[in-house]
DNA sequence: TTATTATAGTCAATAAAAGTCAAAAATCAA
DNA sequence: TTGATTTTTGACTTTTATTGACTATAATAA
């Protein structure tokens, strides 16, 4: 795959995280930008597109002097990212309210959403729920 | 039979894939279009008519800067693993025949099965289809 | 406390791809 | 030949990446 700058920064950070003790790395945004010879907001871009809750990461930061950015890879026990499942459920309810699907269909879809993927990893579930929502959107057309 | 431009592009890509290490080739749509002196959407046409899952290929792509199109020829184990999808589809049909679900519900489920997870890795799809089938079995209880 | 400095964040503009869709053209089959 | 199917084309859309000017926040020095 042709690597964009964003790809390279992503890869670099992931290597650092893998090598770390605690699946965690702390950097300085401006310093990293200098390393890759780009503007600091490029780093912000990478963080917001590649190190999100959806992809299984948590980022924290502080501005000002001694500022930093800390990235942590979440494991399954950090199970608080239920956003995508809830979003899918809301979407199903919405479809039912708008009469795009029947109540019975909505119930079936919600059952599958809630029970089929128990035991799957968090970020995998997120991708699945997102894909299902997108497919449902297409189904309506 | 006279070869159409689409045929030539198809042939060209297949040669590249054969010669590759891993039954895989990566191109840039616009670049390839330039090589064959045609519009980029011609390449899209070739991909969507000649490199589909049905014909044993997987295509992935990314838009935007440093975008690409990647084509992978699925191997036997990949194709064999399509049994899980087919099994799920059969099961859905069976549920419909036994009046456990309506025709409309069956159509929706089959649509989701066939389209929602395109681009997911093969083993992942297997796990997803298995999980869906199992959940559907439970749904009936 | 206040001013200064050192960080990181936000947002919008621009660019660089690929995707969509439907009309027009070419080819094929009856 | 003619009607159907396949191919070709291009205008328009969407997605992704890059950049920089401006804003917000925290630590430190005065």
Short mmCIF file of C-alpha atoms (C1' of nucleotides) in Angstrom, two decimals:
data_model
loop_
_atom_site.label_atom_id
_atom_site.label_comp_id
_atom_site.label_asym_id
_atom_site.label_seq_id
_atom_site.Cartn_x
_atom_site.Cartn_y
_atom_site.Cartn_z
CA UNK A 1 0.00 0.00 0.00
CA UNK A 2 1.22 3.40 -0.92
CA UNK A 3 2.00 5.09 2.35
CA UNK A 4 0.92 8.60 3.03
CA UNK A 5 2.65 10.68 5.63
CA UNK A 6 -0.27 10.01 7.93
CA UNK A 7 0.26 6.27 7.40
CA UNK A 8 3.92 6.56 8.34
CA UNK A 9 3.24 8.48 11.50
CA UNK A 10 0.58 5.96 12.43
CA UNK A 11 2.96 3.09 11.90
CA UNK A 12 5.69 4.78 13.91
CA UNK A 13 3.41 5.35 16.86
CA UNK A 14 2.10 1.81 16.77
CA UNK A 15 5.60 0.40 16.88
CA UNK A 16 6.35 2.54 19.91
CA UNK A 17 3.21 1.31 21.61
CA UNK A 18 3.99 -2.33 20.84
CA UNK A 19 7.44 -1.97 22.31
CA UNK A 20 6.20 -0.26 25.43
CA UNK A 21 5.63 -1.95 28.75
CA UNK A 22 2.05 -0.92 29.15
CA UNK A 23 0.64 -0.49 25.64
CA UNK A 24 1.12 3.21 26.02
CA UNK A 25 3.27 5.95 24.57
CA UNK A 26 3.76 9.58 25.39
CA UNK A 27 5.00 12.09 22.84
CA UNK A 28 5.23 15.76 22.20
CA UNK A 29 3.21 16.81 19.26
CA UNK A 30 5.62 19.45 17.97
CA UNK A 31 8.60 17.17 18.37
CA UNK A 32 6.98 14.36 16.43
CA UNK A 33 5.98 16.85 13.75
CA UNK A 34 9.60 17.88 13.49
CA UNK A 35 10.73 14.27 13.17
CA UNK A 36 8.42 13.82 10.22
CA UNK A 37 9.03 17.31 8.92
CA UNK A 38 5.42 18.37 8.89
CA UNK A 39 3.08 20.77 10.63
CA UNK A 40 1.94 19.83 14.14
CA UNK A 41 -1.69 19.66 13.12
CA UNK A 42 -0.74 16.73 10.92
CA UNK A 43 -0.11 14.80 14.10
CA UNK A 44 -3.50 15.84 15.41
CA UNK A 45 -4.99 14.57 12.18
CA UNK A 46 -3.34 11.19 12.60
CA UNK A 47 -4.57 10.93 16.16
CA UNK A 48 -8.13 11.78 15.26
CA UNK A 49 -8.30 9.40 12.32
CA UNK A 50 -6.18 6.46 13.50
CA UNK A 51 -6.18 6.43 17.26
CA UNK A 52 -9.83 6.68 18.08
CA UNK A 53 -12.03 4.75 20.39
CA UNK A 54 -13.36 2.90 17.39
CA UNK A 55 -9.94 1.58 16.54
CA UNK A 56 -9.24 0.74 20.15
CA UNK A 57 -7.16 3.62 21.41
CA UNK A 58 -7.49 6.32 24.00
CA UNK A 59 -5.63 9.60 23.63
CA UNK A 60 -5.12 12.12 26.35
CA UNK A 61 -3.17 15.35 26.23
CA UNK A 62 -2.22 18.53 27.94
CA UNK A 63 -1.45 21.91 26.41
CA UNK A 64 1.03 24.49 27.54
CA UNK A 65 4.46 24.03 29.04
CA UNK A 66 5.37 20.39 29.61
CA UNK A 67 2.52 19.53 27.35
CA UNK A 68 2.19 16.01 25.96
CA UNK A 69 0.05 13.56 24.09
CA UNK A 70 -0.45 10.14 25.57
CA UNK A 71 -1.84 7.26 23.54
CA UNK A 72 -3.06 4.07 25.16
CA UNK A 73 -4.14 0.94 23.38
CA UNK A 74 -7.32 -0.27 25.02
CA UNK A 75 -7.85 -3.92 25.67
CA UNK A 76 -11.14 -5.67 25.83
CA UNK A 77 -11.57 -5.14 29.52
CA UNK A 78 -11.64 -1.39 28.99
CA UNK A 79 -15.11 -2.08 27.75
CA UNK A 80 -16.80 1.25 27.83
CA UNK A 81 -16.96 2.06 24.16
CA UNK A 82 -20.46 1.00 23.44
CA UNK A 83 -21.08 3.94 21.17
CA UNK A 84 -21.38 2.12 17.90
CA UNK A 85 -23.75 -0.50 19.16
CA UNK A 86 -25.99 2.18 20.62
CA UNK A 87 -25.82 4.15 17.42
CA UNK A 88 -26.90 1.13 15.42
CA UNK A 89 -29.75 0.43 17.82
CA UNK A 90 -30.95 4.02 17.55
CA UNK A 91 -30.78 3.81 13.81
CA UNK A 92 -32.88 0.67 13.80
CA UNK A 93 -35.49 2.34 16.03
CA UNK A 94 -35.46 5.33 13.74
CA UNK A 95 -36.07 3.13 10.70
CA UNK A 96 -38.97 1.52 12.49
CA UNK A 97 -40.45 4.90 13.47
CA UNK A 98 -40.21 6.06 9.90
CA UNK A 99 -41.91 2.85 8.77
CA UNK A 100 -38.93 1.78 6.72
CA UNK A 101 -39.06 -1.53 8.51
CA UNK A 102 -41.67 -3.24 10.64
CA UNK A 103 -41.55 -3.61 14.41
CA UNK A 104 -40.88 -7.28 14.06
CA UNK A 105 -37.94 -6.63 11.75
CA UNK A 106 -36.59 -4.02 14.13
CA UNK A 107 -36.79 -6.46 17.01
CA UNK A 108 -34.95 -9.10 15.06
CA UNK A 109 -32.17 -6.71 14.06
CA UNK A 110 -31.80 -5.45 17.59
CA UNK A 111 -31.65 -8.98 18.90
CA UNK A 112 -28.86 -9.80 16.48
CA UNK A 113 -27.02 -6.60 17.27
CA UNK A 114 -27.17 -7.20 20.99
CA UNK A 115 -26.44 -10.89 21.11
CA UNK A 116 -24.67 -12.15 18.01
CA UNK A 117 -21.30 -10.60 18.64
CA UNK A 118 -20.80 -11.10 22.33
CA UNK A 119 -17.27 -12.26 22.83
CA UNK A 120 -15.90 -10.36 19.85
CA UNK A 121 -13.17 -7.83 20.53
CA UNK A 122 -14.24 -4.27 21.10
CA UNK A 123 -12.77 -2.72 18.01
CA UNK A 124 -14.03 -5.60 15.93
CA UNK A 125 -17.54 -5.08 17.22
CA UNK A 126 -17.25 -1.41 16.43
CA UNK A 127 -16.35 -2.18 12.84
CA UNK A 128 -19.15 -4.69 12.58
CA UNK A 129 -21.77 -2.29 13.96
CA UNK A 130 -20.57 0.45 11.67
CA UNK A 131 -20.69 -1.85 8.65
CA UNK A 132 -24.18 -3.02 9.56
CA UNK A 133 -25.47 0.51 9.87
CA UNK A 134 -24.01 1.44 6.52
CA UNK A 135 -25.49 -1.65 4.89
CA UNK A 136 -28.89 -0.90 6.38
CA UNK A 137 -28.72 2.59 4.98
CA UNK A 138 -28.11 1.08 1.57
CA UNK A 139 -30.87 -1.44 2.05
CA UNK A 140 -33.38 1.36 2.29
CA UNK A 141 -32.52 2.73 -1.15
CA UNK B 1 -13.17 -11.99 -30.91
CA UNK B 2 -11.84 -8.50 -30.92
CA UNK B 3 -10.54 -7.38 -27.57
CA UNK B 4 -12.23 -4.43 -26.00
CA UNK B 5 -10.26 -1.97 -23.97
CA UNK B 6 -11.82 -3.45 -20.86
CA UNK B 7 -10.52 -6.87 -21.91
CA UNK B 8 -7.01 -5.50 -22.33
CA UNK B 9 -6.99 -3.83 -18.96
CA UNK B 10 -8.30 -7.02 -17.40
CA UNK B 11 -5.57 -9.07 -19.04
CA UNK B 12 -2.91 -6.59 -18.00
CA UNK B 13 -3.98 -6.68 -14.38
CA UNK B 14 -4.17 -10.46 -14.35
CA UNK B 15 -0.64 -10.72 -15.66
CA UNK B 16 0.54 -8.42 -12.92
CA UNK B 17 -1.26 -10.51 -10.32
CA UNK B 18 0.19 -13.77 -11.68
CA UNK B 19 3.70 -12.36 -11.53
CA UNK B 20 3.27 -11.03 -8.03
CA UNK B 21 4.51 -12.72 -4.88
CA UNK B 22 1.19 -12.83 -3.15
CA UNK B 23 -1.49 -12.91 -5.85
CA UNK B 24 -1.99 -9.25 -5.31
CA UNK B 25 -1.44 -6.00 -7.15
CA UNK B 26 -1.74 -2.39 -6.22
CA UNK B 27 -2.35 0.37 -8.72
CA UNK B 28 -3.43 3.92 -8.95
CA UNK B 29 -6.61 4.24 -10.89
CA UNK B 30 -5.68 7.46 -12.63
CA UNK B 31 -2.22 6.20 -13.50
CA UNK B 32 -3.55 3.02 -15.05
CA UNK B 33 -6.10 5.05 -16.96
CA UNK B 34 -3.27 7.12 -18.32
CA UNK B 35 -1.36 4.01 -19.38
CA UNK B 36 -4.35 2.85 -21.39
CA UNK B 37 -5.25 6.35 -22.46
CA UNK B 38 -8.79 6.25 -21.14
CA UNK B 39 -10.90 7.86 -18.47
CA UNK B 40 -10.39 6.66 -14.88
CA UNK B 41 -13.92 5.39 -14.57
CA UNK B 42 -13.07 2.85 -17.25
CA UNK B 43 -10.82 1.22 -14.71
CA UNK B 44 -13.66 1.20 -12.22
CA UNK B 45 -15.78 -0.51 -14.83
CA UNK B 46 -13.18 -3.22 -15.34
CA UNK B 47 -12.93 -3.78 -11.61
CA UNK B 48 -16.64 -4.05 -11.12
CA UNK B 49 -17.20 -6.41 -14.01
CA UNK B 50 -14.06 -8.57 -13.93
CA UNK B 51 -12.65 -8.50 -10.43
CA UNK B 52 -15.61 -9.27 -8.23
CA UNK B 53 -15.92 -11.70 -5.37
CA UNK B 54 -17.88 -13.97 -7.66
CA UNK B 55 -14.99 -14.20 -10.06
CA UNK B 56 -12.60 -14.82 -7.19
CA UNK B 57 -11.12 -11.44 -6.51
CA UNK B 58 -11.21 -8.95 -3.68
CA UNK B 59 -10.67 -5.27 -4.37
CA UNK B 60 -9.94 -2.67 -1.76
CA UNK B 61 -9.24 0.99 -2.26
CA UNK B 62 -8.70 4.33 -0.67
CA UNK B 63 -9.64 7.73 -2.02
CA UNK B 64 -7.85 10.98 -1.52
CA UNK B 65 -4.16 11.78 -1.52
CA UNK B 66 -1.97 8.71 -1.92
CA UNK B 67 -5.06 6.76 -2.83
CA UNK B 68 -4.82 3.31 -4.36
CA UNK B 69 -6.69 0.27 -5.59
CA UNK B 70 -5.56 -3.14 -4.42
CA UNK B 71 -6.71 -6.33 -6.11
CA UNK B 72 -6.21 -9.73 -4.52
CA UNK B 73 -6.93 -13.06 -6.11
CA UNK B 74 -8.65 -15.22 -3.55
CA UNK B 75 -7.12 -18.64 -3.11
CA UNK B 76 -8.81 -21.98 -2.59
CA UNK B 77 -9.02 -21.73 1.15
CA UNK B 78 -10.58 -18.30 0.80
CA UNK B 79 -13.14 -19.61 -1.63
CA UNK B 80 -13.80 -22.67 0.46
CA UNK B 81 -14.47 -20.47 3.43
CA UNK B 82 -17.35 -18.97 1.56
CA UNK B 83 -19.21 -22.00 2.82
CA UNK B 84 -20.03 -20.13 5.99
CA UNK B 85 -21.76 -17.38 4.10
CA UNK B 86 -23.62 -19.89 1.97
CA UNK B 87 -24.61 -21.83 5.05
CA UNK B 88 -26.04 -18.73 6.61
CA UNK B 89 -27.93 -17.88 3.43
CA UNK B 90 -29.38 -21.40 3.29
CA UNK B 91 -30.38 -21.17 6.90
CA UNK B 92 -32.19 -17.90 6.26
CA UNK B 93 -34.04 -19.45 3.33
CA UNK B 94 -34.94 -22.40 5.50
CA UNK B 95 -36.33 -20.15 8.22
CA UNK B 96 -38.41 -18.41 5.61
CA UNK B 97 -39.70 -21.69 4.20
CA UNK B 98 -40.67 -22.82 7.67
CA UNK B 99 -42.46 -19.49 8.19
CA UNK B 100 -40.22 -18.55 11.07
CA UNK B 101 -39.58 -15.27 9.34
CA UNK B 102 -41.28 -13.45 6.48
CA UNK B 103 -39.95 -13.18 2.94
CA UNK B 104 -39.19 -9.55 3.50
CA UNK B 105 -37.20 -10.32 6.62
CA UNK B 106 -35.31 -13.02 4.79
CA UNK B 107 -34.46 -10.63 1.99
CA UNK B 108 -33.17 -8.08 4.45
CA UNK B 109 -31.01 -10.59 6.27
CA UNK B 110 -29.59 -11.92 3.04
CA UNK B 111 -28.85 -8.43 1.86
CA UNK B 112 -26.95 -7.70 5.06
CA UNK B 113 -25.12 -11.00 4.89
CA UNK B 114 -23.99 -10.44 1.34
CA UNK B 115 -23.11 -6.78 1.46
CA UNK B 116 -22.37 -5.55 4.96
CA UNK B 117 -19.04 -7.28 5.39
CA UNK B 118 -17.42 -6.89 2.03
CA UNK B 119 -13.82 -5.93 2.59
CA UNK B 120 -13.60 -7.70 5.92
CA UNK B 121 -10.85 -10.29 6.22
CA UNK B 122 -11.84 -13.83 5.33
CA UNK B 123 -11.48 -15.40 8.76
CA UNK B 124 -13.30 -12.50 10.29
CA UNK B 125 -16.21 -12.97 7.93
CA UNK B 126 -16.30 -16.63 8.86
CA UNK B 127 -16.60 -15.83 12.52
CA UNK B 128 -19.25 -13.22 11.81
CA UNK B 129 -21.38 -15.57 9.69
CA UNK B 130 -21.11 -18.31 12.24
CA UNK B 131 -22.08 -15.93 15.03
CA UNK B 132 -25.04 -14.64 13.04
CA UNK B 133 -26.32 -18.10 12.33
CA UNK B 134 -26.07 -19.06 15.94
CA UNK B 135 -27.84 -15.90 17.04
CA UNK B 136 -30.61 -16.51 14.55
CA UNK B 137 -31.09 -19.98 15.92
CA UNK B 138 -31.51 -18.47 19.36
CA UNK B 139 -33.84 -15.84 18.05
CA UNK B 140 -36.28 -18.52 17.05
CA UNK B 141 -36.57 -19.89 20.56
"C1'" DT C 1 -0.66 38.35 40.50
"C1'" DT C 2 0.50 39.20 35.80
"C1'" DA C 3 3.07 38.61 31.67
"C1'" DT C 4 5.50 35.51 28.88
"C1'" DT C 5 6.41 31.42 26.75
"C1'" DA C 6 5.54 26.84 25.39
"C1'" DT C 7 2.53 23.72 24.26
"C1'" DA C 8 -1.65 21.45 22.05
"C1'" DG C 9 -6.36 22.13 19.61
"C1'" DT C 10 -9.62 23.87 15.97
"C1'" DC C 11 -11.08 24.86 11.64
"C1'" DA C 12 -11.29 25.95 7.04
"C1'" DA C 13 -8.95 26.07 2.56
"C1'" DT C 14 -6.80 23.37 -0.92
"C1'" DA C 15 -5.29 19.30 -3.23
"C1'" DA C 16 -5.28 14.61 -4.55
"C1'" DA C 17 -7.14 10.82 -5.19
"C1'" DA C 18 -11.27 7.20 -6.15
"C1'" DG C 19 -16.52 6.47 -6.73
"C1'" DT C 20 -21.19 7.18 -8.97
"C1'" DC C 21 -24.30 7.40 -12.50
"C1'" DA C 22 -26.41 7.90 -16.65
"C1'" DA C 23 -25.99 9.07 -21.49
"C1'" DA C 24 -23.85 7.83 -25.77
"C1'" DA C 25 -21.49 4.56 -28.57
"C1'" DA C 26 -20.25 0.08 -29.92
"C1'" DT C 27 -21.01 -4.71 -30.26
"C1'" DC C 28 -23.59 -8.92 -30.24
"C1'" DA C 29 -27.39 -12.16 -31.06
"C1'" DA C 30 -31.70 -13.37 -32.98
"C1'" DT D 1 -31.85 -5.20 -39.15
"C1'" DT D 2 -33.02 -4.48 -34.70
"C1'" DG D 3 -33.25 -4.88 -29.96
"C1'" DA D 4 -30.44 -6.08 -26.05
"C1'" DT D 5 -26.22 -6.00 -23.81
"C1'" DT D 6 -21.72 -4.32 -23.01
"C1'" DT D 7 -18.44 -0.73 -23.19
"C1'" DT D 8 -16.89 3.99 -23.10
"C1'" DT D 9 -17.09 8.59 -21.52
"C1'" DG D 10 -17.37 12.59 -18.60
"C1'" DA D 11 -19.62 15.58 -15.29
"C1'" DC D 12 -20.31 15.52 -10.68
"C1'" DT D 13 -19.61 13.62 -5.71
"C1'" DT D 14 -17.19 11.87 -1.82
"C1'" DT D 15 -13.29 10.70 0.76
"C1'" DT D 16 -8.70 11.42 2.52
"C1'" DA D 17 -4.58 14.14 3.28
"C1'" DT D 18 -1.93 18.34 4.01
"C1'" DT D 19 -1.21 22.92 5.51
"C1'" DG D 20 -1.40 27.13 8.13
"C1'" DA D 21 -3.60 30.84 10.57
"C1'" DC D 22 -5.77 31.42 14.67
"C1'" DT D 23 -7.28 29.93 19.54
"C1'" DA D 24 -6.90 27.81 24.17
"C1'" DT D 25 -4.38 26.24 28.04
"C1'" DA D 26 -0.65 25.36 31.33
"C1'" DA D 27 3.79 26.33 33.44
"C1'" DT D 28 7.06 29.64 34.67
"C1'" DA D 29 9.26 34.00 35.29
"C1'" DA D 30 8.85 38.74 36.76
#
